GROMACS .gro file of C-alpha atoms in nm:
model
  227
    1UNK     CA    1   0.000   0.000   0.000
    2UNK     CA    2   0.118   0.348  -0.071
    3UNK     CA    3   0.264   0.543   0.216
    4UNK     CA    4   0.055   0.852   0.141
    5UNK     CA    5  -0.276   0.928  -0.024
    6UNK     CA    6  -0.292   1.050  -0.382
    7UNK     CA    7  -0.514   1.348  -0.306
    8UNK     CA    8  -0.529   1.491  -0.663
    9UNK     CA    9  -0.648   1.156  -0.801
   10UNK     CA   10  -0.902   1.117  -0.521
   11UNK     CA   11  -1.031   1.468  -0.586
   12UNK     CA   12  -1.059   1.402  -0.959
   13UNK     CA   13  -1.259   1.083  -0.904
   14UNK     CA   14  -1.494   1.261  -0.662
   15UNK     CA   15  -1.551   1.550  -0.904
   16UNK     CA   16  -1.612   1.297  -1.184
   17UNK     CA   17  -1.889   1.128  -0.985
   18UNK     CA   18  -2.052   1.462  -0.902
   19UNK     CA   19  -2.041   1.593  -1.259
   20UNK     CA   20  -2.186   1.270  -1.398
   21UNK     CA   21  -2.495   1.282  -1.179
   22UNK     CA   22  -2.556   1.648  -1.097
   23UNK     CA   23  -2.852   1.683  -1.336
   24UNK     CA   24  -3.030   1.379  -1.195
   25UNK     CA   25  -2.965   1.503  -0.842
   26UNK     CA   26  -3.111   1.842  -0.932
   27UNK     CA   27  -3.429   1.663  -1.044
   28UNK     CA   28  -3.448   1.482  -0.709
   29UNK     CA   29  -3.409   1.812  -0.524
   30UNK     CA   30  -3.684   1.968  -0.737
   31UNK     CA   31  -3.918   1.680  -0.651
   32UNK     CA   32  -3.825   1.721  -0.284
   33UNK     CA   33  -3.903   2.093  -0.296
   34UNK     CA   34  -4.247   2.009  -0.436
   35UNK     CA   35  -4.298   1.770  -0.146
   36UNK     CA   36  -4.193   2.037   0.104
   37UNK     CA   37  -4.436   2.284  -0.055
   38UNK     CA   38  -4.718   2.034  -0.010
   39UNK     CA   39  -4.620   1.976   0.353
   40UNK     CA   40  -4.604   2.348   0.422
   41UNK     CA   41  -4.956   2.393   0.281
   42UNK     CA   42  -5.055   2.222   0.608
   43UNK     CA   43  -5.386   2.073   0.507
   44UNK     CA   44  -5.443   1.709   0.595
   45UNK     CA   45  -5.426   1.577   0.239
   46UNK     CA   46  -5.128   1.789   0.135
   47UNK     CA   47  -4.933   1.705   0.451
   48UNK     CA   48  -4.963   1.329   0.403
   49UNK     CA   49  -4.907   1.346   0.027
   50UNK     CA   50  -4.603   1.571   0.073
   51UNK     CA   51  -4.461   1.356   0.354
   52UNK     CA   52  -4.494   1.040   0.145
   53UNK     CA   53  -4.334   1.207  -0.157
   54UNK     CA   54  -4.046   1.345   0.052
   55UNK     CA   55  -3.968   1.004   0.201
   56UNK     CA   56  -3.978   0.844  -0.145
   57UNK     CA   57  -3.742   1.109  -0.286
   58UNK     CA   58  -3.493   1.071   0.000
   59UNK     CA   59  -3.491   0.691  -0.031
   60UNK     CA   60  -3.455   0.724  -0.410
   61UNK     CA   61  -3.154   0.956  -0.369
   62UNK     CA   62  -2.991   0.698  -0.141
   63UNK     CA   63  -3.046   0.412  -0.385
   64UNK     CA   64  -2.943   0.626  -0.684
   65UNK     CA   65  -2.614   0.731  -0.525
   66UNK     CA   66  -2.514   0.374  -0.439
   67UNK     CA   67  -2.633   0.203  -0.756
   68UNK     CA   68  -2.480   0.452  -1.000
   69UNK     CA   69  -2.140   0.517  -0.844
   70UNK     CA   70  -2.070   0.170  -0.702
   71UNK     CA   71  -2.290  -0.104  -0.845
   72UNK     CA   72  -2.308   0.017  -1.205
   73UNK     CA   73  -1.934   0.079  -1.222
   74UNK     CA   74  -1.880  -0.272  -1.096
   75UNK     CA   75  -2.113  -0.407  -1.366
   76UNK     CA   76  -1.931  -0.209  -1.634
   77UNK     CA   77  -1.599  -0.350  -1.507
   78UNK     CA   78  -1.421  -0.018  -1.469
   79UNK     CA   79  -1.177  -0.168  -1.219
   80UNK     CA   80  -0.926  -0.247  -1.494
   81UNK     CA   81  -0.921   0.121  -1.590
   82UNK     CA   82  -0.887   0.231  -1.226
   83UNK     CA   83  -0.592  -0.006  -1.177
   84UNK     CA   84  -0.412   0.177  -1.460
   85UNK     CA   85  -0.429   0.502  -1.263
   86UNK     CA   86  -0.170   0.603  -1.000
   87UNK     CA   87  -0.402   0.510  -0.712
   88UNK     CA   88  -0.383   0.253  -0.434
   89UNK     CA   89  -0.681   0.050  -0.308
   90UNK     CA   90  -0.726   0.295  -0.020
   91UNK     CA   91  -0.721   0.591  -0.260
   92UNK     CA   92  -0.994   0.434  -0.469
   93UNK     CA   93  -1.199   0.344  -0.162
   94UNK     CA   94  -1.178   0.698  -0.025
   95UNK     CA   95  -1.275   0.841  -0.364
   96UNK     CA   96  -1.579   0.613  -0.383
   97UNK     CA   97  -1.672   0.686  -0.022
   98UNK     CA   98  -1.635   1.063  -0.044
   99UNK     CA   99  -1.796   1.078  -0.388
  100UNK     CA  100  -2.090   0.874  -0.267
  101UNK     CA  101  -2.130   1.080   0.048
  102UNK     CA  102  -2.129   1.400  -0.159
  103UNK     CA  103  -2.370   1.261  -0.419
  104UNK     CA  104  -2.610   1.152  -0.145
  105UNK     CA  105  -2.531   1.411   0.120
  106UNK     CA  106  -2.589   1.731  -0.080
  107UNK     CA  107  -2.951   1.659  -0.184
  108UNK     CA  108  -3.026   1.478   0.142
  109UNK     CA  109  -2.888   1.767   0.349
  110UNK     CA  110  -3.081   2.025   0.147
  111UNK     CA  111  -3.408   1.835   0.181
  112UNK     CA  112  -3.354   1.763   0.551
  113UNK     CA  113  -3.283   2.132   0.615
  114UNK     CA  114  -3.594   2.219   0.412
  115UNK     CA  115  -3.803   1.980   0.621
  116UNK     CA  116  -3.678   2.145   0.940
  117UNK     CA  117  -3.756   2.491   0.801
  118UNK     CA  118  -4.106   2.389   0.693
  119UNK     CA  119  -4.174   2.238   1.034
  120UNK     CA  120  -4.064   2.550   1.222
  121UNK     CA  121  -4.186   2.828   0.991
  122UNK     CA  122  -4.522   2.705   0.861
  123UNK     CA  123  -4.849   2.608   1.035
  124UNK     CA  124  -4.714   2.252   1.072
  125UNK     CA  125  -4.683   2.177   1.448
  126UNK     CA  126  -4.332   2.252   1.575
  127UNK     CA  127  -4.346   1.940   1.790
  128UNK     CA  128  -4.301   1.730   1.475
  129UNK     CA  129  -3.937   1.841   1.457
  130UNK     CA  130  -3.830   1.543   1.666
  131UNK     CA  131  -4.006   1.308   1.424
  132UNK     CA  132  -3.849   1.482   1.123
  133UNK     CA  133  -3.495   1.450   1.260
  134UNK     CA  134  -3.545   1.093   1.379
  135UNK     CA  135  -3.671   0.996   1.034
  136UNK     CA  136  -3.372   1.167   0.873
  137UNK     CA  137  -3.145   0.981   1.114
  138UNK     CA  138  -3.308   0.652   1.019
  139UNK     CA  139  -3.266   0.717   0.647
  140UNK     CA  140  -2.903   0.818   0.699
  141UNK     CA  141  -2.836   0.496   0.891
  142UNK     CA  142  -3.016   0.290   0.624
  143UNK     CA  143  -2.801   0.456   0.358
  144UNK     CA  144  -2.480   0.379   0.550
  145UNK     CA  145  -2.587   0.014   0.586
  146UNK     CA  146  -2.652  -0.016   0.212
  147UNK     CA  147  -2.329   0.170   0.123
  148UNK     CA  148  -2.120  -0.047   0.356
  149UNK     CA  149  -2.264  -0.362   0.198
  150UNK     CA  150  -2.208  -0.225  -0.155
  151UNK     CA  151  -1.842  -0.147  -0.079
  152UNK     CA  152  -1.780  -0.491   0.069
  153UNK     CA  153  -2.004  -0.735  -0.120
  154UNK     CA  154  -2.001  -0.786  -0.496
  155UNK     CA  155  -2.327  -0.983  -0.512
  156UNK     CA  156  -2.593  -0.768  -0.681
  157UNK     CA  157  -2.869  -0.963  -0.507
  158UNK     CA  158  -2.734  -0.890  -0.160
  159UNK     CA  159  -2.686  -0.525  -0.249
  160UNK     CA  160  -3.045  -0.489  -0.368
  161UNK     CA  161  -3.165  -0.670  -0.057
  162UNK     CA  162  -2.968  -0.433   0.167
  163UNK     CA  163  -3.107  -0.122  -0.006
  164UNK     CA  164  -3.467  -0.241  -0.004
  165UNK     CA  165  -3.477  -0.394   0.343
  166UNK     CA  166  -3.309  -0.101   0.518
  167UNK     CA  167  -3.551   0.144   0.356
  168UNK     CA  168  -3.855  -0.080   0.410
  169UNK     CA  169  -3.802  -0.053   0.786
  170UNK     CA  170  -3.931   0.307   0.781
  171UNK     CA  171  -4.289   0.202   0.859
  172UNK     CA  172  -4.193  -0.025   1.151
  173UNK     CA  173  -3.965   0.252   1.279
  174UNK     CA  174  -4.252   0.503   1.269
  175UNK     CA  175  -4.481   0.253   1.440
  176UNK     CA  176  -4.221   0.199   1.711
  177UNK     CA  177  -4.179   0.572   1.771
  178UNK     CA  178  -4.554   0.616   1.803
  179UNK     CA  179  -4.553   0.363   2.086
  180UNK     CA  180  -4.314   0.572   2.297
  181UNK     CA  181  -4.541   0.816   2.487
  182UNK     CA  182  -4.265   1.063   2.577
  183UNK     CA  183  -4.194   1.108   2.205
  184UNK     CA  184  -4.533   1.077   2.035
  185UNK     CA  185  -4.740   1.295   2.269
  186UNK     CA  186  -4.548   1.609   2.175
  187UNK     CA  187  -4.589   1.578   1.797
  188UNK     CA  188  -4.906   1.784   1.782
  189UNK     CA  189  -4.776   2.057   2.013
  190UNK     CA  190  -4.627   2.395   1.932
  191UNK     CA  191  -4.316   2.333   2.142
  192UNK     CA  192  -4.021   2.114   2.046
  193UNK     CA  193  -3.959   1.869   2.330
  194UNK     CA  194  -3.657   1.640   2.328
  195UNK     CA  195  -3.708   1.342   2.559
  196UNK     CA  196  -3.418   1.127   2.665
  197UNK     CA  197  -3.558   0.849   2.443
  198UNK     CA  198  -3.554   1.069   2.133
  199UNK     CA  199  -3.203   1.194   2.205
  200UNK     CA  200  -3.081   0.838   2.267
  201UNK     CA  201  -3.225   0.711   1.938
  202UNK     CA  202  -3.077   1.005   1.746
  203UNK     CA  203  -2.736   0.948   1.907
  204UNK     CA  204  -2.746   0.576   1.825
  205UNK     CA  205  -2.834   0.655   1.464
  206UNK     CA  206  -2.540   0.892   1.432
  207UNK     CA  207  -2.294   0.660   1.605
  208UNK     CA  208  -2.417   0.362   1.404
  209UNK     CA  209  -2.366   0.549   1.077
  210UNK     CA  210  -2.013   0.651   1.173
  211UNK     CA  211  -1.930   0.301   1.295
  212UNK     CA  212  -2.038   0.146   0.964
  213UNK     CA  213  -1.825   0.386   0.760
  214UNK     CA  214  -1.529   0.333   0.995
  215UNK     CA  215  -1.564  -0.045   0.963
  216UNK     CA  216  -1.566  -0.025   0.584
  217UNK     CA  217  -1.254   0.194   0.598
  218UNK     CA  218  -1.078  -0.046   0.834
  219UNK     CA  219  -1.146  -0.335   0.597
  220UNK     CA  220  -0.995  -0.142   0.307
  221UNK     CA  221  -0.690  -0.039   0.509
  222UNK     CA  222  -0.598  -0.407   0.525
  223UNK     CA  223  -0.623  -0.461   0.149
  224UNK     CA  224  -0.298  -0.470  -0.048
  225UNK     CA  225  -0.469  -0.507  -0.386
  226UNK     CA  226  -0.793  -0.410  -0.562
  227UNK     CA  227  -0.936  -0.762  -0.534
   0.00000   0.00000   0.00000
């Protein structure tokens, strides 16, 4: 393994991923803004329609980022080309990781920030902020699970299973949150209340996401070759 990282090559690979998919990501953001507008309208039908659309868009961004920059490149067998570049396995891993985090993180961050703004600055009850952030935390953790699997496992079937199953747990997660009285009873209020349960779940989501990325990095640190 190389003694130092090839930062210019890593940067070039990250920029390449962003430039390839920026138009598609802009379309996802546009769809997310439509969903936020529906939520902010704050009628019953628009709130539920907008919420459903926003969740679908965020899940779609997650799947798009992983499938295009990792799975499709693997299908197209671009590894032979990458091996001809002056990059080590760790360089390539970091480029894929950072590129994927940027591809997913920019639209996800924009839409999550928009959801927070809509919750606080429209007639939507402010108490829903805890639910918004816990849902964002769940989708971030689901994305990290799917990304970690994609970086480690070459089987397309297992990768599809990881993306679908982690995202399909949104409904059980919502049902579980609704059964915690100290969280659910504040959703309809005008005050944001953070219970110890909500803070604990949010902390576990953040730590779990970081742990998954760190594990994937540790595995690649041990690799001496691309295969």
